[in-house]
PDB file of C-alpha atoms in Angstrom:
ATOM      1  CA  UNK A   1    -120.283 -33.176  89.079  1.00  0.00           C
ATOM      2  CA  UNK A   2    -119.535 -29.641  89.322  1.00  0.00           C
ATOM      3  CA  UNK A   3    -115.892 -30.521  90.767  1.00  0.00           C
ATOM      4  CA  UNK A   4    -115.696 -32.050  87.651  1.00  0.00           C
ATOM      5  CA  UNK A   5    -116.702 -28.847  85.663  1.00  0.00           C
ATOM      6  CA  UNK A   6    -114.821 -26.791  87.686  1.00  0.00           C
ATOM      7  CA  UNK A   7    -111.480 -28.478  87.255  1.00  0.00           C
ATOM      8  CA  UNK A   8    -112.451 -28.902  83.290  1.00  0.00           C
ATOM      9  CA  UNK A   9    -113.005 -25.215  83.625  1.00  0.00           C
ATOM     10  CA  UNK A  10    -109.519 -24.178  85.201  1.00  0.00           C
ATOM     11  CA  UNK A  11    -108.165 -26.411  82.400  1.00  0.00           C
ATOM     12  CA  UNK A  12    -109.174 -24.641  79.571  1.00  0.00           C
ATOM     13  CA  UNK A  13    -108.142 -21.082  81.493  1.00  0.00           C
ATOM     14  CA  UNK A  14    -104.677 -22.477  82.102  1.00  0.00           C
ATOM     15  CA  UNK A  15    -103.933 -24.216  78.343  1.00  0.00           C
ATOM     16  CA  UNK A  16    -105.549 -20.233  76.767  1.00  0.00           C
ATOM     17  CA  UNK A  17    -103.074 -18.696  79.138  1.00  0.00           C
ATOM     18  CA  UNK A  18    -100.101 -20.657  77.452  1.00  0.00           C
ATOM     19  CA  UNK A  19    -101.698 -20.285  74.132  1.00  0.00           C
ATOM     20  CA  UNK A  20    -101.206 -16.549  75.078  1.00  0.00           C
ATOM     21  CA  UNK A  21     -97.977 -16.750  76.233  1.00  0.00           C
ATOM     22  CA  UNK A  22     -96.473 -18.561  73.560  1.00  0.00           C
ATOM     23  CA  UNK A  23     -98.000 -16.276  71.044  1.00  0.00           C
ATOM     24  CA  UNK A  24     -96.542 -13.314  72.808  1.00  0.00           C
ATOM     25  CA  UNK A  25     -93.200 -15.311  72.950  1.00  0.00           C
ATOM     26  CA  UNK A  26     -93.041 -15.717  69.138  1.00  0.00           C
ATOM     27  CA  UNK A  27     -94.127 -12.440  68.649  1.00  0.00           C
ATOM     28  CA  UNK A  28     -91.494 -10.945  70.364  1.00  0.00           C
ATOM     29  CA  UNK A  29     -88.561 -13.189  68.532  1.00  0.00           C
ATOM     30  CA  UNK A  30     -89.803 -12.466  65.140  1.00  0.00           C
ATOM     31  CA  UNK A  31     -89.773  -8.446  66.579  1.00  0.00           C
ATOM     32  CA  UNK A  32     -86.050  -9.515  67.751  1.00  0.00           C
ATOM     33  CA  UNK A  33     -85.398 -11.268  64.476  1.00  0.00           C
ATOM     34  CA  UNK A  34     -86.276  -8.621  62.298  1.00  0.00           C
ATOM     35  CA  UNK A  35     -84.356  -6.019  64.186  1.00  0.00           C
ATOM     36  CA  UNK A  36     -81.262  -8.196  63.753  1.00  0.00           C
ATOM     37  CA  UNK A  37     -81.210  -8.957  60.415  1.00  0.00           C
ATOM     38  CA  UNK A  38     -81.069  -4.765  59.531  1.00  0.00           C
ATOM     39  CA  UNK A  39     -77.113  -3.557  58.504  1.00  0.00           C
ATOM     40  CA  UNK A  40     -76.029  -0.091  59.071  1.00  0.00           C
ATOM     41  CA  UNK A  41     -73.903   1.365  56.624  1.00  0.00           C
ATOM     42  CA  UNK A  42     -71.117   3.524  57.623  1.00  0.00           C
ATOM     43  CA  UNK A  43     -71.392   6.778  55.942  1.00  0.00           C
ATOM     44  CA  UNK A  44     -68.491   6.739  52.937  1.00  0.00           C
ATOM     45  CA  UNK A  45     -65.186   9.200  54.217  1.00  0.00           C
ATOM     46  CA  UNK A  46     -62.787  10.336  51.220  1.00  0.00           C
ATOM     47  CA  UNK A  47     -59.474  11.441  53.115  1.00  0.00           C
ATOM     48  CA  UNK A  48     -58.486  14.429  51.273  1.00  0.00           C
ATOM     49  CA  UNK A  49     -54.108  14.866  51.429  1.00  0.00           C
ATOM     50  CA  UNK A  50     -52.489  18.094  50.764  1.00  0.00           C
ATOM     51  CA  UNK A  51     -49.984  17.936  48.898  1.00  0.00           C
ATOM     52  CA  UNK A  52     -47.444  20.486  49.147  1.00  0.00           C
ATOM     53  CA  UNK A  53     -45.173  21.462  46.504  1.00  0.00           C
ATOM     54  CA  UNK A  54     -41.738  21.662  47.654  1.00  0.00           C
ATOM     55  CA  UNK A  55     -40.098  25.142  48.069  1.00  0.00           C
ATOM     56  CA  UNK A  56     -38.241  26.787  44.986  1.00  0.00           C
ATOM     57  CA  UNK A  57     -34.760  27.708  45.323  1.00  0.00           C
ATOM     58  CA  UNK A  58     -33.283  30.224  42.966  1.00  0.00           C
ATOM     59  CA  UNK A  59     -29.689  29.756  42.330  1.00  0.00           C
ATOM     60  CA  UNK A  60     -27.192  32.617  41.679  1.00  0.00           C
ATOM     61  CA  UNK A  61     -24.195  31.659  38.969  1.00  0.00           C
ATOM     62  CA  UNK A  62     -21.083  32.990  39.082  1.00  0.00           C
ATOM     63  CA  UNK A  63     -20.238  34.517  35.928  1.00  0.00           C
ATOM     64  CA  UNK A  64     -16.727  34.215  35.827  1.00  0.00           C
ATOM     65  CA  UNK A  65     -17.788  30.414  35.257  1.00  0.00           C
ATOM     66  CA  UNK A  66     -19.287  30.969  32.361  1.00  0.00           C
ATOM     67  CA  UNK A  67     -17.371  31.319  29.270  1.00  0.00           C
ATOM     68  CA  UNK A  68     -16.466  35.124  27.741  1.00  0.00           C
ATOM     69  CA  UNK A  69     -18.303  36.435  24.964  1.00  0.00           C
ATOM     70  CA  UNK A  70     -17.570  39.457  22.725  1.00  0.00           C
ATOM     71  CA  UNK A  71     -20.411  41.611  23.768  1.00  0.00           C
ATOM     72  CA  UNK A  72     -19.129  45.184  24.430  1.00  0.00           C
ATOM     73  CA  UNK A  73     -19.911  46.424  27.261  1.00  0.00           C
ATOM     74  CA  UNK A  74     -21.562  49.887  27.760  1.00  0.00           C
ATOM     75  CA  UNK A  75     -21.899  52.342  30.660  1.00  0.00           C
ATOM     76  CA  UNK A  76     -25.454  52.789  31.163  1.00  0.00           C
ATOM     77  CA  UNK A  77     -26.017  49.389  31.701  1.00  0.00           C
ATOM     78  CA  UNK A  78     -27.927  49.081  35.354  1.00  0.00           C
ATOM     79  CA  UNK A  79     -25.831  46.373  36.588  1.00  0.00           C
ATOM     80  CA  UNK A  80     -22.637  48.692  36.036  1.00  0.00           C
ATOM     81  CA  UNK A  81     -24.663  51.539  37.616  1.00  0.00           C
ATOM     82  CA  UNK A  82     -25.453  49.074  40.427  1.00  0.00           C
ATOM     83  CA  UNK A  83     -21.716  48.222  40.782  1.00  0.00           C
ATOM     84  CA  UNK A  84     -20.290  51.610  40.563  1.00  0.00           C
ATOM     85  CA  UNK A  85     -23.067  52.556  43.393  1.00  0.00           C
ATOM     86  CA  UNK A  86     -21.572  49.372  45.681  1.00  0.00           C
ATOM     87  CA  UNK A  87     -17.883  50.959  44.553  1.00  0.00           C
ATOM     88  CA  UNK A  88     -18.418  54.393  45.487  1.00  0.00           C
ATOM     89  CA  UNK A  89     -20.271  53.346  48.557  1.00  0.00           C
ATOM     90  CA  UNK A  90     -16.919  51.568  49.667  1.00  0.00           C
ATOM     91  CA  UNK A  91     -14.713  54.367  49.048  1.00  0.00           C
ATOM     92  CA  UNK A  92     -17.002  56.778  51.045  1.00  0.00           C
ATOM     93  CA  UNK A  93     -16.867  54.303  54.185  1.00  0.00           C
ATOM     94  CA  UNK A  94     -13.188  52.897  53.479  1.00  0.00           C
ATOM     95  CA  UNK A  95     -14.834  49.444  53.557  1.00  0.00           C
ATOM     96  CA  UNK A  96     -13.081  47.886  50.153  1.00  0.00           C
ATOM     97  CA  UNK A  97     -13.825  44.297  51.164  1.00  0.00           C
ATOM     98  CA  UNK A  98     -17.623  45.359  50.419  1.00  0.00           C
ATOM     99  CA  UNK A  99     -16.728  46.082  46.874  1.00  0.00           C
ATOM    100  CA  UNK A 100     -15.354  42.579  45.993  1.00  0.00           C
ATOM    101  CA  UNK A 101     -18.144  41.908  43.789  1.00  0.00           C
ATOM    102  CA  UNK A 102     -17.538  45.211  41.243  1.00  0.00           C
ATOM    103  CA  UNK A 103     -13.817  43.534  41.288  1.00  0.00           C
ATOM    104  CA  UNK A 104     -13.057  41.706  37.815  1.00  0.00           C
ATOM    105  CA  UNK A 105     -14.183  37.762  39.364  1.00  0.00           C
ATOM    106  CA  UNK A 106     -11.576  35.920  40.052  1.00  0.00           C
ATOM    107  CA  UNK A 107     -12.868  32.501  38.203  1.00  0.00           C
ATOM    108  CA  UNK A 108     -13.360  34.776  35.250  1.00  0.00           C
ATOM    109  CA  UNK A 109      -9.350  36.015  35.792  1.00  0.00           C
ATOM    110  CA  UNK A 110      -8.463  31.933  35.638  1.00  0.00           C
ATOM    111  CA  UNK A 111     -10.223  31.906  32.233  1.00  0.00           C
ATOM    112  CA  UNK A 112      -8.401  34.839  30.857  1.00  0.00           C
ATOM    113  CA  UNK A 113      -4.536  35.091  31.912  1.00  0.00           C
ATOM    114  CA  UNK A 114      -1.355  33.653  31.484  1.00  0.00           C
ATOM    115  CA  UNK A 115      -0.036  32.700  34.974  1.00  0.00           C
ATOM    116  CA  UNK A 116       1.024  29.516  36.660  1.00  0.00           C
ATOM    117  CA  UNK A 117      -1.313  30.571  39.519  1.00  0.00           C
ATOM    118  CA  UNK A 118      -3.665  33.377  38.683  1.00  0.00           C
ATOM    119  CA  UNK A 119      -6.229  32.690  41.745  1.00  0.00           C
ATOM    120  CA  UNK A 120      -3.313  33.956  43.733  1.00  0.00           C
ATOM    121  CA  UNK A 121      -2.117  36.661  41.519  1.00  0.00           C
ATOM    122  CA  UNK A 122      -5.645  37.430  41.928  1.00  0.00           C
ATOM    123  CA  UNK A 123      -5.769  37.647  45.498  1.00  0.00           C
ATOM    124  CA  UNK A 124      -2.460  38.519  46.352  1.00  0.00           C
ATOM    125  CA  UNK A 125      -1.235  41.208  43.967  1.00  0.00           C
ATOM    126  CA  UNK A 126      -4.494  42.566  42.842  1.00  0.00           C
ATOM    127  CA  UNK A 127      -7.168  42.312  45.114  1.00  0.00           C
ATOM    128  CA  UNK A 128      -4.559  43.705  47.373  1.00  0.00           C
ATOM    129  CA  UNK A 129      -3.848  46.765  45.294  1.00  0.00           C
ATOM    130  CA  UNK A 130      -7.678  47.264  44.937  1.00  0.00           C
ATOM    131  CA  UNK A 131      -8.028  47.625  48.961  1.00  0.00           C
ATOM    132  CA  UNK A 132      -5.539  49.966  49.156  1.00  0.00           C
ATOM    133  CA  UNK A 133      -6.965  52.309  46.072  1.00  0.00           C
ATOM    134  CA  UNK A 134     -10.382  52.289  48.007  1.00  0.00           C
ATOM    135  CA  UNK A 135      -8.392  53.471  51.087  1.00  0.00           C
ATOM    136  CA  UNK A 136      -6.481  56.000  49.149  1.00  0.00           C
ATOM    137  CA  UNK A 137      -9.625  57.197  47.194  1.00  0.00           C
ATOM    138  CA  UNK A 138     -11.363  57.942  50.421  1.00  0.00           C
ATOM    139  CA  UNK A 139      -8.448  60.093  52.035  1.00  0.00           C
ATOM    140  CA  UNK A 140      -9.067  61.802  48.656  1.00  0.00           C
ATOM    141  CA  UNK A 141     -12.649  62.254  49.608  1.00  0.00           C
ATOM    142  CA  UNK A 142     -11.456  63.938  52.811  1.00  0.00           C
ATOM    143  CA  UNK A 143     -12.661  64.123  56.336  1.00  0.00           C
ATOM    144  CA  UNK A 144     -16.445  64.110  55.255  1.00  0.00           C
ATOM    145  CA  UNK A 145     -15.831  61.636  52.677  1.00  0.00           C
ATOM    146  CA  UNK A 146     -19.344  60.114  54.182  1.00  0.00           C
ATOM    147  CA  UNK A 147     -21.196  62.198  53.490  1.00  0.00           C
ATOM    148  CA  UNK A 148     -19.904  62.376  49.688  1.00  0.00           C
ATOM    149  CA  UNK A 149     -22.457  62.248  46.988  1.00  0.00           C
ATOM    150  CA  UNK A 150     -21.083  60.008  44.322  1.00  0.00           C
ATOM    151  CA  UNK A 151     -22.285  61.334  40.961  1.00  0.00           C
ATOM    152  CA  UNK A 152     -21.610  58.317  38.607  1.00  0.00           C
ATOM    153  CA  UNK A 153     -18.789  57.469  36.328  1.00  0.00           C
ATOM    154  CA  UNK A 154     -17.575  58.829  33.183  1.00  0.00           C
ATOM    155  CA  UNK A 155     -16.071  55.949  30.928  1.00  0.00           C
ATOM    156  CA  UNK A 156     -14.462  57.445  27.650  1.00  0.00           C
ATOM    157  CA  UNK A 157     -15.713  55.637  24.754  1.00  0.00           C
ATOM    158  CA  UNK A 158     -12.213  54.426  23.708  1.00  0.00           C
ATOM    159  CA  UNK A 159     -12.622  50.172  24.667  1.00  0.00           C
ATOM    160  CA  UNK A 160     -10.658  48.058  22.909  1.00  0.00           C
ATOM    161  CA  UNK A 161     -10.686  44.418  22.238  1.00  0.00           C
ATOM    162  CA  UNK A 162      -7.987  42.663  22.840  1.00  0.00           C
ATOM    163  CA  UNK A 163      -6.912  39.247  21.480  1.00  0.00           C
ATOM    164  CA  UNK A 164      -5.247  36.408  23.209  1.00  0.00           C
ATOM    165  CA  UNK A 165      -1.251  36.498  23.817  1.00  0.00           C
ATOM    166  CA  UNK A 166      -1.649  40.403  23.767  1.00  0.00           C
ATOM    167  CA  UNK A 167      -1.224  41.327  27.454  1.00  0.00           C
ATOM    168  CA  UNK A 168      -0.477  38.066  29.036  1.00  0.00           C
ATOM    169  CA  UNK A 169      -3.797  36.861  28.162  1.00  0.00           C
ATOM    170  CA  UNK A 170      -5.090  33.096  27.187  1.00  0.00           C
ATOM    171  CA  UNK A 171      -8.604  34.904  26.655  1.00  0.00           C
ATOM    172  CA  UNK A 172      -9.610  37.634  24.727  1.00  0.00           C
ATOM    173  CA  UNK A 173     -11.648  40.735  26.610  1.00  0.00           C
ATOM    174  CA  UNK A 174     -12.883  44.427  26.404  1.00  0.00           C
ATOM    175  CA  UNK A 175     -10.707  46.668  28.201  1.00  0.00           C
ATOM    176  CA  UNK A 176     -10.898  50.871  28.900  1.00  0.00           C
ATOM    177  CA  UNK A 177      -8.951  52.910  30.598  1.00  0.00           C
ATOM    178  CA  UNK A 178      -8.838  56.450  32.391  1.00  0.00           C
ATOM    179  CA  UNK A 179     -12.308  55.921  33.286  1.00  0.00           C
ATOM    180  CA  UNK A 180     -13.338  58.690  36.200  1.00  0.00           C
ATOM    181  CA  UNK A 181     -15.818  58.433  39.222  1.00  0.00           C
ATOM    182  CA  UNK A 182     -17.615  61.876  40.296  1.00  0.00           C
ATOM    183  CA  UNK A 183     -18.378  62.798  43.814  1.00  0.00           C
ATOM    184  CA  UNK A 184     -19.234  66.145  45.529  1.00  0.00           C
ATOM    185  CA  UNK A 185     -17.842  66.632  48.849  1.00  0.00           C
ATOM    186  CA  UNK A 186     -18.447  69.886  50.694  1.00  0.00           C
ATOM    187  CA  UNK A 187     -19.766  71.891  47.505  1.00  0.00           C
ATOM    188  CA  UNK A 188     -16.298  70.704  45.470  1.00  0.00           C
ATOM    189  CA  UNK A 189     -16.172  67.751  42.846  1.00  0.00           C
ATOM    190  CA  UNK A 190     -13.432  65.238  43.289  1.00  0.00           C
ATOM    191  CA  UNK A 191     -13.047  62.930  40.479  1.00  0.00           C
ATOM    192  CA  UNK A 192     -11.993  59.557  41.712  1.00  0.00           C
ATOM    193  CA  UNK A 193      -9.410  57.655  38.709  1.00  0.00           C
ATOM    194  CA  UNK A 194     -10.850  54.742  37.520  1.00  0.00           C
ATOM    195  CA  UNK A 195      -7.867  53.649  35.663  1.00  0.00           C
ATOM    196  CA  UNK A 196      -8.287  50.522  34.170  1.00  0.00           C
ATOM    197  CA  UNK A 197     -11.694  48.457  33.488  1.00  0.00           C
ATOM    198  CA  UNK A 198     -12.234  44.691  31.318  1.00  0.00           C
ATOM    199  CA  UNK A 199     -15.058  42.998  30.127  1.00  0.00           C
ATOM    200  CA  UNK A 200     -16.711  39.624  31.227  1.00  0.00           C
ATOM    201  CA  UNK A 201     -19.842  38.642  29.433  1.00  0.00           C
ATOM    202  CA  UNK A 202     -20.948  42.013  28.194  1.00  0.00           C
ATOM    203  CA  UNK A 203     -19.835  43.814  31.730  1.00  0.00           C
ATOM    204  CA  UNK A 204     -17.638  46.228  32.994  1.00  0.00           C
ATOM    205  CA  UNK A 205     -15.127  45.398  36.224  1.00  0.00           C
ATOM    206  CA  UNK A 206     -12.916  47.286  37.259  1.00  0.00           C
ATOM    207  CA  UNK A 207      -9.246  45.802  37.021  1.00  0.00           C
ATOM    208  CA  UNK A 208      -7.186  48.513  38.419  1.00  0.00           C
ATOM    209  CA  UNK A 209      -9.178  51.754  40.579  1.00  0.00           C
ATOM    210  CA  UNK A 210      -5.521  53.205  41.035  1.00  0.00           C
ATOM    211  CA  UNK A 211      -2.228  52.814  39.204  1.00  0.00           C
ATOM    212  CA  UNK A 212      -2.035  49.704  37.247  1.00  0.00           C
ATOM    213  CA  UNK A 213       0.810  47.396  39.410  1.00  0.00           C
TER     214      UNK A 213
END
């Protein structure tokens, strides 16, 4: 009789311990289950791009590729101050190639004379001529002619216009002449001849520093 009890006994401990663990079993999946069916967002990211504007250029024209105009040219204008500084800087150092650009252009020449070939007139006769007036108006200068001051130019106010067909010309231009360049060498004032100037667009170039050839 009490074996009996005692077995019925262990019975009921044993099926309350599996009562137990199955609770704890079920307890722990629907712990599992909720955990599992959370989402985790992934914080938004905006990628910013810089955009970067592409560099500006600035582009220089040459003027002799533009077309003439009838605007007369006058002597206080900075850009002919600025050229007549490059000019008189060349004939101080006997460095005419750096004075090119105060030269009358040479695209400008194409637009305005008569001549089968005047990019080589240009080069050949003038340009030529103009190296050897720098050269001549720095022996003029003497043998400080470095440390010249150059004083500006005097242009005589006697322009004129002149028309096509007049002096070889297809194009019409301002031109002066016996225009003068002032330096002061050594406590004396030499006066460089200037002797022949024409216009482009409103400017002043010189043509001719020494005798016209």
């Amino acid at each position: 009789m009490n074996t009996n009890r005692l077995t019925r006994s262990r019975r009921h401990i044993g099926t309350a311990i599996i009562g137990l663990l199955t609770l704890g079993t079920l307890a722990a999946c629907g712990s599992g289950g909720s955990q599992g069916s959370g989402t985790t967002s992934a914080p938004d990211s905006t990628e910013t791009t810089a955009t970067t504007a592409p560099p500006t250029t600035s582009t220089t024209v040459d003027p002799g590729t533009l077309p003439q105009t009838d605007q007369k040219p006058t002597a206080d204008d900075p850009a002919f101050t600025a050229r007549m500084n490059v000019l008189a800087d060349a004939i101080r150092n006997n460095s005419p190639q750096t004075a090119i650009s105060t030269f009358f252009p040479v695209e400008a020449y194409k637009q305005t004379k008569k001549n089968t070939n005047p990019a080589a007139d240009w080069n050949n006769r003038l340009i030529a001529s103009f190296r050897e007036d720098v050269s001549a108006a720095n022996k003029k200068l003497g043998p400080d002619a470095a440390s010249a001051v150059f004083q500006g130019v005097t242009v005589p106010n006697t322009a004129t216009w002149v028309k096509p067909g007049e002096e070889y010309n297809v194009g019409p231009y301002w031109r002066v002449l016996n225009s003068t360049m002032n330096f002061t060498v050594d406590g004396r004032a030499v006066a460089i001849p200037l002797n022949s100037m024409i216009s482009w667009r409103g400017q002043w170039y010189v043509v001719h520093l020494g005798t016209i050839r």
